Coordinates of C-alpha atoms in Angstrom, one line a residue:
Chain A
X350 CA -0.1 -0.1 0.2
X351 CA 1.2 3.4 -0.6
X352 CA 2.3 5.2 2.4
X353 CA 1.7 9.2 2.4
X354 CA 3.5 11.7 4.0
X355 CA 2.4 13.4 7.4
X356 CA 1.4 16.3 5.5
X357 CA -1.2 14.3 3.8
X358 CA -4.9 13.9 5.0
X359 CA -4.5 10.0 4.1
X360 CA -1.6 9.6 6.4
X361 CA -2.9 8.9 9.9
X362 CA 0.2 11.2 11.0
X363 CA -1.8 14.1 9.3
X364 CA -4.4 14.2 12.4
X365 CA -2.7 15.4 15.4
X366 CA -5.4 16.8 17.6
X367 CA -4.9 15.0 21.3
X368 CA -8.6 15.6 21.4
X369 CA -10.1 12.9 18.9
X370 CA -11.1 9.6 20.3
X371 CA -13.6 7.0 21.4
X372 CA -14.5 9.1 24.3
X373 CA -14.9 12.6 22.6
X374 CA -17.0 11.1 19.9
X375 CA -18.9 8.9 21.9
X376 CA -20.7 11.2 24.1
X377 CA -20.8 14.2 21.2
X378 CA -22.7 10.9 19.4
X379 CA -25.1 10.2 22.5
X380 CA -25.9 13.7 22.8
X381 CA -27.1 13.7 18.9
X382 CA -28.6 10.4 19.5
X383 CA -31.1 12.1 21.9
X384 CA -31.3 15.2 20.5
X385 CA -32.2 14.2 16.8
X386 CA -34.4 11.6 18.1
X387 CA -36.5 14.7 19.5
X388 CA -35.9 16.7 16.2
X389 CA -37.6 13.9 14.4
X390 CA -40.3 13.1 16.5
X391 CA -41.5 17.0 17.1
X392 CA -41.0 17.3 13.4
X393 CA -43.1 14.8 12.4
X394 CA -45.8 16.0 15.1
X395 CA -45.6 19.3 13.4
X396 CA -46.7 17.6 10.0
X397 CA -49.4 16.4 12.2
X398 CA -50.6 19.6 13.6
X399 CA -51.2 20.9 10.2
X400 CA -54.1 18.1 9.8
X401 CA -52.8 17.1 6.1
X402 CA -55.2 14.6 5.6
X403 CA -58.4 17.2 6.1
X404 CA -57.5 18.7 2.8
X405 CA -55.2 18.8 0.4
X406 CA -54.7 22.5 1.1
X407 CA -53.0 21.9 4.1
X408 CA -50.6 19.5 2.5
X409 CA -47.7 20.3 1.1
X410 CA -46.0 17.1 0.7
X411 CA -49.5 15.1 -1.0
X412 CA -47.3 12.5 -2.4
X413 CA -46.0 11.0 1.3
X414 CA -47.2 7.7 1.1
X415 CA -46.6 5.7 3.7
X416 CA -44.6 8.2 5.4
X417 CA -47.9 9.7 6.3
X418 CA -48.8 6.2 8.1
X419 CA -48.7 8.0 11.7
X420 CA -51.0 11.1 11.2
X421 CA -53.9 11.5 13.8
X422 CA -56.5 14.3 14.3
X423 CA -54.4 17.1 15.7
X424 CA -55.9 17.9 19.2
X425 CA -56.8 21.3 20.7
X426 CA -55.8 20.6 24.1
X427 CA -53.5 21.3 25.6
X428 CA -53.6 24.8 23.9
X429 CA -49.7 25.2 23.9
X430 CA -49.1 22.0 22.6
X431 CA -47.8 23.3 19.2
X432 CA -46.2 26.3 20.6
X433 CA -44.1 23.3 23.0
X434 CA -43.6 21.0 20.3
X435 CA -42.4 23.4 17.6
X436 CA -40.5 25.7 20.3
X437 CA -38.7 22.7 20.8
X438 CA -38.3 21.6 17.4
X439 CA -36.2 24.8 16.5
X440 CA -34.7 25.6 19.5
X441 CA -33.4 22.4 20.2
X442 CA -32.0 22.3 16.6
X443 CA -30.2 25.4 16.7
X444 CA -28.8 24.4 20.0
X445 CA -27.5 21.1 18.6
X446 CA -25.5 22.9 15.9
X447 CA -22.4 23.0 18.0
X448 CA -22.8 19.4 18.6
X449 CA -23.0 18.3 15.0
X450 CA -20.0 20.4 13.8
X451 CA -17.7 19.0 16.8
X452 CA -19.0 15.4 15.8
X453 CA -18.2 15.8 12.2
X454 CA -14.9 17.3 13.6
X455 CA -14.4 14.5 15.8
X456 CA -14.4 11.8 12.9
X457 CA -13.0 13.4 9.8
X458 CA -9.9 11.6 9.6
X459 CA -12.3 8.5 9.0
X460 CA -13.2 10.7 5.7
X461 CA -9.6 9.9 4.1
X462 CA -9.4 6.5 5.6
X463 CA -7.7 3.9 2.8
X464 CA -8.4 1.6 1.2
X465 CA -11.6 3.9 0.5
X466 CA -13.6 0.9 0.3
X467 CA -12.5 -2.4 1.8
X468 CA -15.6 -4.6 1.3
X469 CA -19.5 -4.5 0.0
X470 CA -20.4 -3.8 3.8
X471 CA -17.7 -1.2 3.8
X472 CA -19.0 0.5 0.8
X473 CA -22.4 0.4 1.7
X474 CA -21.7 1.9 4.8
X475 CA -20.0 4.8 3.2
X476 CA -22.6 5.3 1.1
X477 CA -24.9 5.4 4.3
X478 CA -22.5 7.9 6.0
X479 CA -22.9 10.4 2.9
X480 CA -26.7 10.1 3.5
X481 CA -26.1 10.6 7.0
X482 CA -23.6 13.5 6.7
X483 CA -25.2 15.4 3.6
X484 CA -28.8 14.9 5.2
X485 CA -27.9 16.3 8.7
X486 CA -26.5 19.3 7.0
X487 CA -29.3 19.3 4.5
X488 CA -32.0 19.5 7.3
X489 CA -30.1 21.6 9.8
X490 CA -29.4 24.2 6.7
X491 CA -32.8 24.3 5.2
X492 CA -34.6 24.7 8.8
X493 CA -32.1 27.5 9.9
X494 CA -32.5 29.3 6.6
X495 CA -36.6 29.0 6.5
X496 CA -37.0 30.4 10.3
X497 CA -34.9 33.6 8.8
X498 CA -36.7 33.8 5.5
X499 CA -34.0 33.0 3.2
X500 CA -35.5 30.6 0.7
X501 CA -32.4 30.0 -1.1
X502 CA -32.7 26.3 -1.2
X503 CA -34.0 24.5 -4.4
X504 CA -37.9 24.3 -4.1
X505 CA -40.7 24.7 -1.1
X506 CA -39.5 24.3 2.3
X507 CA -42.1 21.9 3.3
X508 CA -41.2 18.7 0.8
X509 CA -37.3 19.5 1.2
X510 CA -37.5 19.4 4.7
X511 CA -40.0 16.4 5.2
X512 CA -38.5 14.0 2.7
X513 CA -34.8 15.1 3.7
X514 CA -35.9 14.1 7.0
X515 CA -36.9 10.7 6.1
X516 CA -33.6 10.6 4.0
X517 CA -31.3 11.5 6.6
X518 CA -33.5 9.5 9.4
X519 CA -33.0 5.9 7.5
X520 CA -29.2 6.5 7.7
X521 CA -29.4 7.9 11.0
X522 CA -31.1 5.0 12.0
X523 CA -28.7 2.4 10.6
X524 CA -25.8 4.7 12.1
X525 CA -26.9 4.2 15.7
X526 CA -27.7 0.6 15.3
X527 CA -24.3 0.3 14.2
X528 CA -22.6 2.6 16.7
X529 CA -24.6 3.0 19.7
X530 CA -23.9 -0.3 21.7
X531 CA -19.9 0.8 21.2
X532 CA -20.8 4.4 22.2
X533 CA -22.5 3.5 25.3
X534 CA -19.7 0.9 26.4
X535 CA -16.9 3.4 25.8
X536 CA -18.8 6.1 28.2
X537 CA -19.8 3.6 30.8
X538 CA -16.3 1.9 30.9
X539 CA -14.9 5.2 31.4
X540 CA -17.3 6.3 34.2
X541 CA -16.9 3.0 35.7
X542 CA -13.0 3.2 35.8
X543 CA -13.5 6.7 37.3
X544 CA -15.8 5.4 39.8
X545 CA -13.4 2.4 40.8
X546 CA -10.7 5.2 41.7
X547 CA -8.8 4.3 38.6
X548 CA -7.6 1.0 38.9
X549 CA -7.7 0.5 35.2
X550 CA -5.7 3.4 33.0
X551 CA -8.5 5.2 30.9
X552 CA -8.8 8.0 28.4
X553 CA -10.0 10.2 31.2
X554 CA -6.9 9.6 33.2
X555 CA -4.8 10.3 30.0
X556 CA -6.7 13.9 29.2
X557 CA -5.4 15.2 32.4
X558 CA -2.1 13.7 31.7
X559 CA -2.3 15.1 28.4
X560 CA -3.7 18.4 29.1
X561 CA -0.9 18.7 31.7
X562 CA 1.8 17.6 28.7
X563 CA 3.3 14.5 30.4
X564 CA 1.9 11.9 28.2
X565 CA 0.5 12.0 24.8
X566 CA -3.0 12.0 24.7
X567 CA -4.7 9.0 23.4
X568 CA -1.9 6.5 23.2
X569 CA -2.8 4.6 25.7
X570 CA -5.3 3.3 23.3
X571 CA -2.7 1.1 21.7
X572 CA -0.4 0.9 24.5
X573 CA -2.6 -0.2 27.2
X574 CA -3.4 -3.9 27.1
X575 CA -3.7 -4.5 30.9
X576 CA -6.7 -4.7 32.1
X577 CA -9.8 -7.1 31.4
X578 CA -11.9 -4.3 30.0
X579 CA -9.4 -3.7 27.3
X580 CA -10.2 -6.4 25.1
X581 CA -13.8 -6.0 25.4
X582 CA -13.3 -2.5 24.7
X583 CA -11.5 -3.2 21.3
X584 CA -14.1 -5.6 20.5
X585 CA -17.0 -3.0 20.8
X586 CA -15.4 0.1 19.7
X587 CA -15.6 -1.2 16.1
X588 CA -12.5 1.2 14.7
X589 CA -13.6 4.1 17.2
X590 CA -10.1 3.8 18.5
X591 CA -8.7 4.7 14.8
X592 CA -9.6 8.1 15.7
X593 CA -6.8 8.7 18.1
X594 CA -3.6 10.7 16.9
X595 CA -0.9 8.2 16.5
X596 CA 1.4 11.6 16.7
X597 CA -0.5 14.0 18.8
X598 CA -0.1 17.5 19.4
X599 CA 0.8 19.2 22.6
X600 CA -2.7 20.0 24.2
X601 CA -4.2 22.9 24.5
X602 CA -7.2 21.9 26.4
X603 CA -8.4 18.5 27.8
X604 CA -11.2 16.4 26.5
X605 CA -13.5 17.7 29.3
X606 CA -12.4 21.1 28.6
X607 CA -13.1 20.8 24.7
X608 CA -16.7 19.0 25.6
X609 CA -17.4 22.1 27.9
X610 CA -16.5 24.2 25.1
X611 CA -18.9 22.4 22.6
X612 CA -21.3 22.7 25.7
X613 CA -20.8 26.5 25.6
X614 CA -21.3 27.2 22.0
X615 CA -24.7 25.2 22.6
X616 CA -25.6 27.2 25.9
X617 CA -24.8 30.8 23.7
X618 CA -27.3 29.7 20.9
X619 CA -29.7 28.5 23.4
X620 CA -29.5 31.8 25.3
X621 CA -29.9 33.9 22.4
X622 CA -32.9 32.0 20.9
X623 CA -35.1 30.3 23.2
X624 CA -36.6 34.1 24.7
X625 CA -38.7 34.4 21.3
X626 CA -40.9 31.6 22.8
X627 CA -41.8 34.1 25.6
X628 CA -42.7 37.6 25.8
X629 CA -41.5 41.0 27.2
X630 CA -38.2 41.1 28.9
X631 CA -37.6 37.1 27.9
X632 CA -37.7 38.0 24.4
X633 CA -35.3 40.4 24.6
X634 CA -32.7 38.2 25.7
X635 CA -33.3 36.4 22.3
X636 CA -30.6 38.9 20.5
X637 CA -29.9 37.2 17.1
X638 CA -33.5 35.1 16.8
X639 CA -35.8 36.3 14.4
X640 CA -38.6 36.8 16.4
X641 CA -36.4 37.8 19.5
X642 CA -35.6 41.7 20.7
X643 CA -38.3 44.2 21.6
X644 CA -41.6 43.7 20.8
X645 CA -42.7 45.1 17.6
X646 CA -44.9 47.8 19.1
X647 CA -46.8 49.0 22.2
X648 CA -50.6 48.5 23.4
X649 CA -52.9 46.1 22.5
X650 CA -51.7 44.8 19.5
X651 CA -48.2 45.0 20.5
X652 CA -47.4 41.3 19.6
X653 CA -45.6 39.1 17.2
X654 CA -46.8 39.3 13.7
X655 CA -45.7 36.4 11.0
X656 CA -46.7 38.6 7.8
X657 CA -48.1 42.1 8.0
X658 CA -50.9 43.3 6.1
X659 CA -49.2 45.2 3.7
X660 CA -46.9 42.4 2.8
X661 CA -49.8 40.0 1.7
X662 CA -51.3 43.1 -0.1
X663 CA -54.2 43.7 2.3
X664 CA -55.7 47.1 1.5
X665 CA -57.6 49.3 3.8
X666 CA -60.3 49.4 1.1
X667 CA -61.0 45.9 0.8
X668 CA -61.2 45.6 5.2
X669 CA -63.3 48.6 5.5
X670 CA -66.4 48.3 7.9
X671 CA -68.8 49.2 4.4
X672 CA -66.9 46.8 2.1
X673 CA -65.8 43.7 3.9
X674 CA -68.3 40.7 4.2
X675 CA -67.8 37.5 5.5
X676 CA -69.4 34.7 3.4
X677 CA -70.6 31.8 5.6
X678 CA -71.2 28.7 3.2
X679 CA -72.8 25.6 4.7
X680 CA -75.9 23.2 4.5
X681 CA -78.1 26.1 4.6
X682 CA -77.0 28.1 1.8
X683 CA -75.0 31.0 2.1
X684 CA -75.0 33.9 4.6
X685 CA -73.3 37.7 4.5
X686 CA -72.1 39.2 7.7
X687 CA -70.5 42.4 8.2
X688 CA -68.5 43.0 10.9
X689 CA -71.3 44.8 12.7
X690 CA -73.4 41.7 12.0
X691 CA -70.9 39.2 13.9
X692 CA -70.5 41.6 16.3
X693 CA -74.1 41.3 17.5
X694 CA -73.5 37.4 17.5
X695 CA -72.8 35.6 21.0
X696 CA -69.3 37.1 21.8
X697 CA -67.2 34.7 23.7
X698 CA -63.2 35.2 25.2
X699 CA -60.4 32.9 24.8
X700 CA -56.8 33.3 26.0
X701 CA -54.7 31.5 23.4
X702 CA -51.0 31.8 22.0
X703 CA -49.8 32.3 18.7
X704 CA -47.2 29.4 17.8
X705 CA -45.3 29.5 14.6
X706 CA -43.6 26.5 12.4
X707 CA -40.6 29.2 12.8
X708 CA -40.1 28.2 16.5
X709 CA -41.4 31.4 17.7
X710 CA -44.4 32.2 19.8
X711 CA -46.5 34.3 22.0
X712 CA -47.9 33.9 25.3
X713 CA -51.5 33.8 25.8
X714 CA -53.2 36.6 23.9
X715 CA -57.3 37.5 25.2
X716 CA -59.3 37.1 21.9
X717 CA -63.1 37.5 21.4
X718 CA -65.1 37.2 18.9
X719 CA -67.3 34.3 17.6
X720 CA -67.3 31.3 18.5
X721 CA -66.4 28.7 14.6
X722 CA -69.6 26.3 15.8
X723 CA -71.8 29.3 16.6
X724 CA -70.8 30.3 12.8
X725 CA -71.4 26.5 11.8
X726 CA -75.0 26.3 13.2
X727 CA -75.7 29.6 11.4
X728 CA -74.6 27.9 8.4
X729 CA -77.3 25.1 9.0
X730 CA -75.3 22.5 11.0
X731 CA -76.7 21.3 13.9
X732 CA -74.8 21.6 17.2
X733 CA -74.1 17.7 17.7
X734 CA -72.7 17.3 14.0
X735 CA -70.5 19.8 13.6
X736 CA -68.2 19.7 10.6
X737 CA -64.8 20.5 9.0
X738 CA -64.1 24.2 7.8
X739 CA -62.4 25.5 4.9
X740 CA -61.4 29.1 5.5
X741 CA -60.1 31.3 2.9
X742 CA -58.2 34.8 3.5
X743 CA -58.3 37.9 1.4
X744 CA -55.1 37.6 0.4
X745 CA -54.4 36.3 -3.1
X746 CA -50.8 35.0 -2.9
X747 CA -49.2 32.6 -0.3
X748 CA -48.8 29.0 0.8
X749 CA -51.7 28.9 3.5
X750 CA -54.0 31.8 2.3
X751 CA -56.5 28.9 2.4
X752 CA -56.5 26.5 5.3
X753 CA -58.6 23.6 6.6
X754 CA -59.9 23.3 10.4
X755 CA -60.8 19.7 11.5
X756 CA -64.4 19.3 13.2
X757 CA -62.6 18.8 16.5
X758 CA -60.9 22.3 16.1
X759 CA -64.4 23.7 14.9
X760 CA -66.3 22.1 17.7
X761 CA -63.8 23.4 20.8
X762 CA -65.7 26.4 22.5
X763 CA -62.0 28.5 22.4
X764 CA -61.9 28.3 18.8
X765 CA -62.8 31.6 17.5
X766 CA -63.5 33.8 14.4
X767 CA -61.7 36.8 16.4
X768 CA -62.8 40.5 16.1
X769 CA -60.8 41.6 19.0
X770 CA -57.6 41.1 20.8
X771 CA -56.4 42.2 24.1
X772 CA -59.3 44.5 24.6
X773 CA -58.9 46.5 21.5
X774 CA -60.3 45.8 17.9
X775 CA -57.7 43.8 15.8
X776 CA -55.0 45.7 13.9
X777 CA -54.5 45.0 10.3
X778 CA -51.6 43.4 10.7
X779 CA -53.1 40.8 13.2
X780 CA -56.2 40.1 10.9
X781 CA -58.6 43.0 10.7
X782 CA -61.6 42.9 10.5
X783 CA -61.5 38.9 11.3
X784 CA -59.2 36.1 12.0
X785 CA -59.4 32.5 13.3
X786 CA -58.0 31.7 16.3
X787 CA -57.8 28.0 17.5
X788 CA -56.2 26.3 20.5
X789 CA -52.9 24.4 19.9
X790 CA -52.9 24.9 16.1
X791 CA -50.0 26.1 13.9
X792 CA -50.2 29.7 13.4
X793 CA -50.5 29.4 9.2
X794 CA -53.7 27.5 10.2
X795 CA -55.1 30.4 12.2
X796 CA -56.1 32.3 8.7
X797 CA -56.0 36.0 8.9
X798 CA -58.0 38.4 6.8
X799 CA -61.1 36.1 6.8
X800 CA -63.5 36.2 3.6
X801 CA -65.2 33.1 3.3
X802 CA -65.9 30.2 5.4
X803 CA -67.2 27.0 4.0
X804 CA -68.6 24.4 6.4
X805 CA -68.7 20.4 5.5
X806 CA -67.0 17.2 5.3
X807 CA -63.9 18.1 3.6
X808 CA -61.9 14.9 3.4
Chain B
X1244 CA -2.3 -14.7 21.6
X1245 CA -5.7 -14.9 21.7
X1246 CA -6.2 -11.4 22.9
X1247 CA -4.1 -10.6 19.6
X1248 CA -6.4 -12.6 17.4
X1249 CA -9.4 -10.8 18.7
X1250 CA -7.9 -7.4 18.1
X1251 CA -6.9 -7.9 14.4
X1252 CA -10.2 -9.3 13.6
X1253 CA -12.3 -6.7 16.0
X1254 CA -10.2 -3.4 14.8
X1255 CA -10.7 -4.0 11.2
X1256 CA -13.9 -5.7 11.0
X1257 CA -13.7 -6.0 7.3
X1258 CA -10.9 -7.2 6.4
X1259 CA -10.4 -10.5 7.9
X1260 CA -10.2 -13.4 5.2
X1261 CA -13.6 -14.4 6.3
X1262 CA -16.9 -12.2 6.6
X1263 CA -17.1 -10.6 10.0
X1264 CA -19.7 -11.9 12.4
X1265 CA -23.2 -10.2 11.6
X1266 CA -21.8 -8.7 8.3
X1267 CA -24.9 -10.5 6.8
X1268 CA -26.6 -8.6 9.4
X1269 CA -25.3 -5.5 8.4
X1270 CA -25.8 -5.8 4.8
X1271 CA -29.5 -6.5 5.7
X1272 CA -29.8 -3.4 7.9
X1273 CA -28.1 -1.3 5.2
X1274 CA -30.6 -3.1 2.3
X1275 CA -33.5 -1.9 4.5
X1276 CA -32.2 1.5 5.1
X1277 CA -31.4 2.2 1.7
X1278 CA -35.1 1.2 0.5
X1279 CA -36.4 3.7 2.6
X1280 CA -34.0 6.5 1.7
X1281 CA -35.0 5.3 -2.0
X1282 CA -38.7 5.6 -1.0
X1283 CA -38.1 9.2 0.6
X1284 CA -35.5 10.1 -1.9
X1285 CA -37.9 9.7 -5.0
X1286 CA -39.9 12.1 -3.2
X1287 CA -37.4 14.3 -2.1
X1288 CA -36.3 14.6 -5.7
X1289 CA -39.6 15.1 -7.5
X1290 CA -39.1 18.5 -8.2
X1291 CA -35.7 20.4 -8.9
X1292 CA -33.7 16.8 -8.8
X1293 CA -30.4 18.3 -9.5
X1294 CA -30.8 21.2 -7.3
X1295 CA -31.6 18.9 -4.2
X1296 CA -29.1 16.5 -5.2
X1297 CA -26.1 19.0 -5.2
X1298 CA -27.7 20.6 -2.0
X1299 CA -27.4 17.1 -0.2
X1300 CA -24.0 15.9 -1.4
X1301 CA -22.9 19.5 -1.5
X1302 CA -23.7 20.3 2.1
X1303 CA -21.3 17.2 3.1
X1304 CA -18.6 18.4 0.6
X1305 CA -18.7 22.2 1.2
X1306 CA -18.6 21.2 5.4
X1307 CA -15.7 18.5 5.0
X1308 CA -13.5 20.2 2.6
X1309 CA -14.1 23.8 3.1
X1310 CA -15.9 25.1 6.0
X1311 CA -13.6 22.5 8.3
X1312 CA -10.4 23.2 6.8
X1313 CA -11.3 26.5 7.0
X1314 CA -11.6 26.6 10.7
X1315 CA -9.2 24.1 11.3
X1316 CA -6.4 26.5 9.6
X1317 CA -7.7 29.5 11.5
X1318 CA -7.1 27.8 14.6
X1319 CA -3.7 26.3 13.6
X1320 CA -2.9 29.7 12.9
X1321 CA -3.8 31.3 16.3
X1322 CA -2.0 28.1 18.0
X1323 CA 1.1 29.1 16.3
X1324 CA 1.0 32.9 16.7
X1325 CA 0.7 32.1 20.3
X1326 CA 3.1 28.9 20.6
X1327 CA 5.8 31.4 19.2
X1328 CA 5.2 33.8 21.8
X1329 CA 5.3 31.1 24.4
X1330 CA 1.6 31.5 25.1
X1331 CA 0.2 28.0 24.2
X1332 CA -1.7 28.0 27.1
X1333 CA -3.5 31.2 26.6
X1334 CA -5.2 29.4 23.4
X1335 CA -8.6 28.8 25.1
X1336 CA -8.7 32.6 25.6
X1337 CA -8.7 33.4 22.1
X1338 CA -10.3 30.2 20.8
X1339 CA -13.3 30.4 22.7
X1340 CA -14.5 33.7 22.1
X1341 CA -13.7 33.5 18.5
X1342 CA -15.4 30.0 17.9
X1343 CA -18.8 31.1 19.5
X1344 CA -18.8 34.7 17.7
X1345 CA -18.0 32.7 14.2
X1346 CA -20.7 30.1 15.4
X1347 CA -23.0 33.0 15.9
X1348 CA -22.7 34.4 12.5
X1349 CA -22.5 31.0 10.9
X1350 CA -26.0 30.3 12.3
X1351 CA -27.6 33.9 11.8
X1352 CA -25.7 34.7 8.8
X1353 CA -28.7 35.7 6.7
X1354 CA -30.2 38.2 9.3
X1355 CA -26.5 39.6 10.5
X1356 CA -25.7 40.4 6.9
X1357 CA -28.8 41.6 5.9
X1358 CA -29.4 39.8 3.0
X1359 CA -33.1 39.2 4.2
X1360 CA -33.7 42.6 5.3
X1361 CA -36.1 44.0 3.4
X1362 CA -38.2 40.6 3.4
X1363 CA -38.2 40.4 6.9
X1364 CA -39.4 43.9 7.6
X1365 CA -41.9 43.6 5.4
X1366 CA -43.4 40.6 6.6
X1367 CA -42.6 41.1 10.5
X1368 CA -42.9 44.5 10.9
X1369 CA -40.0 44.7 12.8
X1370 CA -36.5 46.7 11.8
X1371 CA -34.0 43.9 10.3
X1372 CA -31.0 46.1 10.3
X1373 CA -30.7 45.6 14.0
X1374 CA -28.8 42.1 13.6
X1375 CA -25.0 43.0 12.6
X1376 CA -25.0 45.3 15.5
X1377 CA -26.2 42.8 18.0
X1378 CA -23.7 40.3 16.8
X1379 CA -21.1 42.6 17.1
X1380 CA -21.6 43.8 20.5
X1381 CA -22.0 40.0 21.5
X1382 CA -18.5 39.5 19.7
X1383 CA -17.3 42.5 21.8
X1384 CA -18.6 41.0 25.0
X1385 CA -17.3 37.6 24.3
X1386 CA -13.5 38.8 23.7
X1387 CA -13.9 41.2 26.5
X1388 CA -15.2 38.7 29.0
X1389 CA -12.5 36.4 27.9
X1390 CA -9.6 38.7 28.1
X1391 CA -10.9 39.7 32.0
X1392 CA -10.8 35.9 32.6
X1393 CA -7.4 36.1 31.3
X1394 CA -6.2 38.8 33.4
X1395 CA -7.6 37.7 36.3
X1396 CA -5.8 34.3 35.8
X1397 CA -2.6 36.2 35.3
X1398 CA -3.0 38.4 38.4
X1399 CA -3.6 34.8 40.4
X1400 CA -0.6 33.2 38.9
X1401 CA 1.5 36.5 39.7
X1402 CA 0.5 36.5 43.3
X1403 CA 1.1 32.7 43.9
X1404 CA 4.6 33.2 42.4
X1405 CA 7.2 32.9 44.9
X1406 CA 9.3 35.8 45.3
X1407 CA 12.4 34.6 44.6
X1408 CA 11.4 34.1 41.0
X1409 CA 11.0 38.1 40.7

């Protein structure tokens, strides 16, 4: 076999960081195992929250086939459900970025392993790893760009992020099945060794020695062979020890220190992002997140806006009291209602949050308006058999200018066609003259500037 | 001897003369995984297939061959300068604030750079030009905090040093 000089990345001697080794990679891997599983589950929940099976207008991935096997009617309780699941999805995703980068850094020498393909199984694993790394970066990148409204990616966000997640997760599951047992063993053995007072030499001891510059870090993987655990370790770590630099540079930080550094990066991202799921001073701490910083205004309407009226082409002329009419269709035919007509119907209150797919949310706002189920009754549907509803906005463009709500959402007494918020009539940016607000529903289903509502079974 | 055999066999599981135990299981696992990849993949590639494939593979290539070498070289440059001055122990005081600042820039680049400022303002009703300033202030804070910690450490070292050394 050709021997490469140490200046070539194909030579093991090229990789000199004393930090790389089984323990460092295993800890990062296990954090990602828990984190990415949570991201995948909350992501799937978000798709379910859109109620894609109620109507094609809610479904941006209609070709999903069996990938939608788990779909279920999204509940209206607890009302902060989507706020929680999507807040976790986006905030956790951003928080995990340093862990992902560190994990990729810790295994990068393996990219240059020679020969590049040793066998069929090895070739398959390398293809799977490309899907794993490409998939992870694709998912994180599309997500991070989308929450910043930077639609650079080649297509609509929904299919890219949803199908991309499945491609990634297929590789992720395989990787987990192959690697988690070894990672768990590496972490356990080190902990056991520390607990027993270090009768065996471990990577951890070596860390500290390495940090002091006494012992080249990581050498022990091949040098030590005394303990009974060693054989097991080698048998289980499945090539992980190849990560240890054969000729490590003098350390500038211990492995623990490096891990704390990665954790510090996560903490910083978390601290400058998480606030966008809360109001007031807490939101102010989210200095770089798209919906952090000061609120967009004062007073009753001074809460976060996803899309302003101006950006959607909603003019004052078409929303004036004289011109605007709500068209309600149902079993009994068509009813046209002015805002004054709506105000004469029984008014109800609901304290509900707004929670966006982009991960930000507001705390409860005090909404007041007409119950959706009362409008269903007005359209000729009996109290006991409230159907689905298709809601259409005045806006002419946008993926969700029409959105469908399921019967369980229409039936909920807190689901309103809101006319007021926080004691004042809605502002144009919050959906004047009337908007939908439904507990636990994603923001895009809470249609603003409502023009038409059609009750009936949509599925 | 026995240990040696185990070791050679397991550290390079696929180079052994006969298939590694579980090798068939692995191949089945990959087949199952690739079938799911294929099912989702044809849907992922249904639109602009070339663009999506480029993004998918390009993400890995750009990370592995551009981003990682760039930050590794930058790190080596910092370590080298400090090393030359006999200040290798200070590396983390430069590396940490620089990397954290770079991380924030990497994640929030669209907002910080202002490339989406117009769309952002139009959509949210909030000013889109505040992020660069916030990032610079955070960066200043990170370096200032690191400098403060280093100053404290140097003072502690100076105090602890026995007078004979002076």
